[in-house]
PDB file of C-alpha atoms in Angstrom:
ATOM      1  CA  UNK A  63    -119.457  33.524 -49.342  1.00 53.00           C
ATOM      2  CA  UNK A  64    -123.321  32.649 -49.981  1.00 62.00           C
ATOM      3  CA  UNK A  65    -125.845  33.757 -47.079  1.00 66.00           C
ATOM      4  CA  UNK A  66    -127.396  30.388 -45.227  1.00 63.00           C
ATOM      5  CA  UNK A  67    -131.083  31.046 -45.521  1.00 64.00           C
ATOM      6  CA  UNK A  68    -133.776  28.829 -42.906  1.00 62.00           C
ATOM      7  CA  UNK A  69    -134.628  27.040 -46.185  1.00 67.00           C
ATOM      8  CA  UNK A  70    -131.187  25.026 -46.087  1.00 69.00           C
ATOM      9  CA  UNK A  71    -131.978  23.540 -42.731  1.00 71.00           C
ATOM     10  CA  UNK A  72    -134.404  20.604 -42.162  1.00 75.00           C
ATOM     11  CA  UNK A  73    -137.975  21.234 -40.988  1.00 81.00           C
ATOM     12  CA  UNK A  74    -138.806  20.230 -37.478  1.00 83.00           C
ATOM     13  CA  UNK A  75    -141.109  17.791 -38.997  1.00 87.00           C
ATOM     14  CA  UNK A  76    -137.860  15.738 -40.631  1.00 87.00           C
ATOM     15  CA  UNK A  77    -135.890  16.533 -37.612  1.00 86.00           C
ATOM     16  CA  UNK A  78    -138.627  14.494 -35.484  1.00 88.00           C
ATOM     17  CA  UNK A  79    -138.824  11.929 -38.160  1.00 89.00           C
ATOM     18  CA  UNK A  80    -135.334  10.969 -38.262  1.00 88.00           C
ATOM     19  CA  UNK A  81    -135.179  10.657 -34.338  1.00 88.00           C
ATOM     20  CA  UNK A  82    -138.267   8.492 -34.215  1.00 89.00           C
ATOM     21  CA  UNK A  83    -136.729   6.121 -37.121  1.00 90.00           C
ATOM     22  CA  UNK A  84    -133.552   5.908 -34.873  1.00 89.00           C
ATOM     23  CA  UNK A  85    -135.425   5.359 -31.387  1.00 88.00           C
ATOM     24  CA  UNK A  86    -137.565   2.559 -33.460  1.00 89.00           C
ATOM     25  CA  UNK A  87    -134.466   0.900 -34.526  1.00 89.00           C
ATOM     26  CA  UNK A  88    -133.051   0.766 -30.739  1.00 88.00           C
ATOM     27  CA  UNK A  89    -136.223  -0.866 -29.886  1.00 88.00           C
ATOM     28  CA  UNK A  90    -136.207  -3.411 -33.086  1.00 87.00           C
ATOM     29  CA  UNK A  91    -139.561  -1.732 -33.352  1.00 86.00           C
ATOM     30  CA  UNK A  92    -141.618  -2.431 -37.151  1.00 87.00           C
ATOM     31  CA  UNK A  93    -139.305  -1.406 -40.300  1.00 85.00           C
ATOM     32  CA  UNK A  94    -140.512   1.230 -42.612  1.00 84.00           C
ATOM     33  CA  UNK A  95    -141.754   0.178 -45.932  1.00 86.00           C
ATOM     34  CA  UNK A  96    -139.342  -0.521 -48.653  1.00 85.00           C
ATOM     35  CA  UNK A  97    -137.758   2.179 -50.315  1.00 90.00           C
ATOM     36  CA  UNK A  98    -138.746   4.416 -47.639  1.00 92.00           C
ATOM     37  CA  UNK A  99    -136.202   7.153 -46.963  1.00 92.00           C
ATOM     38  CA  UNK A 100    -136.433   6.587 -42.997  1.00 92.00           C
ATOM     39  CA  UNK A 101    -134.718   2.928 -43.512  1.00 93.00           C
ATOM     40  CA  UNK A 102    -131.320   4.291 -42.946  1.00 91.00           C
ATOM     41  CA  UNK A 103    -131.921   5.812 -39.969  1.00 91.00           C
ATOM     42  CA  UNK A 104    -133.956   3.117 -38.500  1.00 92.00           C
ATOM     43  CA  UNK A 105    -130.613   0.750 -39.152  1.00 91.00           C
ATOM     44  CA  UNK A 106    -128.492   3.631 -37.540  1.00 90.00           C
ATOM     45  CA  UNK A 107    -130.626   2.651 -34.207  1.00 89.00           C
ATOM     46  CA  UNK A 108    -130.198  -0.939 -35.027  1.00 90.00           C
ATOM     47  CA  UNK A 109    -126.408  -0.434 -35.071  1.00 89.00           C
ATOM     48  CA  UNK A 110    -126.738   1.620 -32.282  1.00 87.00           C
ATOM     49  CA  UNK A 111    -128.637  -0.974 -30.155  1.00 87.00           C
ATOM     50  CA  UNK A 112    -126.201  -3.758 -31.003  1.00 89.00           C
ATOM     51  CA  UNK A 113    -123.247  -1.652 -30.281  1.00 85.00           C
ATOM     52  CA  UNK A 114    -124.481  -1.150 -26.648  1.00 83.00           C
ATOM     53  CA  UNK A 115    -125.406  -4.943 -26.154  1.00 86.00           C
ATOM     54  CA  UNK A 116    -122.239  -6.246 -26.948  1.00 85.00           C
ATOM     55  CA  UNK A 117    -120.263  -3.651 -24.887  1.00 80.00           C
ATOM     56  CA  UNK A 118    -122.903  -4.407 -22.221  1.00 79.00           C
ATOM     57  CA  UNK A 119    -122.050  -8.303 -22.461  1.00 84.00           C
ATOM     58  CA  UNK A 120    -118.432  -7.497 -22.719  1.00 80.00           C
ATOM     59  CA  UNK A 121    -118.339  -6.016 -19.165  1.00 76.00           C
ATOM     60  CA  UNK A 122    -118.694  -9.090 -17.020  1.00 79.00           C
ATOM     61  CA  UNK A 123    -116.335 -11.392 -18.721  1.00 80.00           C
ATOM     62  CA  UNK A 124    -113.784  -8.676 -18.710  1.00 75.00           C
ATOM     63  CA  UNK A 125    -114.058  -8.093 -15.001  1.00 73.00           C
ATOM     64  CA  UNK A 126    -113.658 -11.686 -14.465  1.00 78.00           C
ATOM     65  CA  UNK A 127    -110.511 -11.596 -16.299  1.00 76.00           C
ATOM     66  CA  UNK A 128    -109.187  -8.316 -14.937  1.00 70.00           C
ATOM     67  CA  UNK A 129    -109.931  -9.117 -10.821  1.00 69.00           C
ATOM     68  CA  UNK A 130    -109.930  -6.681  -8.526  1.00 60.00           C
ATOM     69  CA  UNK A 131    -106.502  -6.967  -8.017  1.00 54.00           C
ATOM     70  CA  UNK A 132    -105.550  -5.131 -11.541  1.00 61.00           C
ATOM     71  CA  UNK A 133    -106.418  -1.313 -10.956  1.00 61.00           C
ATOM     72  CA  UNK A 134    -105.379  -0.089 -14.486  1.00 65.00           C
ATOM     73  CA  UNK A 135    -107.558  -2.575 -16.450  1.00 67.00           C
ATOM     74  CA  UNK A 136    -110.606  -1.858 -14.386  1.00 70.00           C
ATOM     75  CA  UNK A 137    -110.261   1.410 -16.097  1.00 75.00           C
ATOM     76  CA  UNK A 138    -110.786  -0.223 -19.641  1.00 73.00           C
ATOM     77  CA  UNK A 139    -113.822  -1.503 -17.674  1.00 73.00           C
ATOM     78  CA  UNK A 140    -115.274   1.401 -16.557  1.00 79.00           C
ATOM     79  CA  UNK A 141    -114.356   2.878 -20.051  1.00 80.00           C
ATOM     80  CA  UNK A 142    -116.768   0.138 -21.546  1.00 76.00           C
ATOM     81  CA  UNK A 143    -119.227   0.886 -19.196  1.00 79.00           C
ATOM     82  CA  UNK A 144    -119.460   4.820 -20.153  1.00 82.00           C
ATOM     83  CA  UNK A 145    -119.263   4.185 -23.639  1.00 81.00           C
ATOM     84  CA  UNK A 146    -122.365   1.605 -23.583  1.00 77.00           C
ATOM     85  CA  UNK A 147    -124.085   4.141 -21.258  1.00 78.00           C
ATOM     86  CA  UNK A 148    -123.311   6.704 -24.056  1.00 78.00           C
ATOM     87  CA  UNK A 149    -124.862   4.825 -26.901  1.00 75.00           C
ATOM     88  CA  UNK A 150    -127.964   4.169 -24.796  1.00 73.00           C
ATOM     89  CA  UNK A 151    -128.623   7.749 -23.982  1.00 75.00           C
ATOM     90  CA  UNK A 152    -127.667   8.916 -27.626  1.00 71.00           C
ATOM     91  CA  UNK A 153    -130.867   7.960 -29.282  1.00 62.00           C
ATOM     92  CA  UNK A 154    -133.376   8.087 -26.502  1.00 60.00           C
ATOM     93  CA  UNK A 155    -137.492   6.870 -27.588  1.00 52.00           C
ATOM     94  CA  UNK A 156    -138.766  10.337 -28.498  1.00 48.00           C
ATOM     95  CA  UNK A 157    -142.628  10.378 -27.925  1.00 44.00           C
ATOM     96  CA  UNK A 158    -143.364  14.166 -27.187  1.00 44.00           C
ATOM     97  CA  UNK A 159    -146.586  15.989 -28.162  1.00 44.00           C
ATOM     98  CA  UNK A 160    -144.945  19.252 -29.745  1.00 45.00           C
ATOM     99  CA  UNK A 161    -142.495  18.770 -32.386  1.00 47.00           C
ATOM    100  CA  UNK A 162    -138.755  20.393 -31.150  1.00 47.00           C
ATOM    101  CA  UNK A 163    -137.129  22.959 -33.176  1.00 49.00           C
ATOM    102  CA  UNK A 164    -134.787  21.908 -35.790  1.00 49.00           C
ATOM    103  CA  UNK A 165    -131.196  22.143 -34.543  1.00 47.00           C
ATOM    104  CA  UNK A 166    -129.693  24.832 -36.125  1.00 46.00           C
ATOM    105  CA  UNK A 167    -127.517  27.876 -35.419  1.00 44.00           C
ATOM    106  CA  UNK A 168    -129.160  31.099 -36.244  1.00 44.00           C
TER     107      UNK A 168
END
């Protein structure tokens, strides 16, 4: 088995750039220049925002459909709320003064 060196992991600046692009996409921020390697990560943030918005928008009509008398369907409403909240927390905006260490193990 080949040993893995620390050079195989992304540098902290790369991790922060990716997280920043995802956060900008979630916030509808400016697109990177054409051909930028960060464009796909901005799109990930944009898709996460769209998914979260769609779930949030689905909750109220689903609650009206379910009504209070149908407790087992209310579980589906709760699941939608949890999923939308999870997406909202998944890619928060990150504006730290110091870079975070790369997410590596070892």
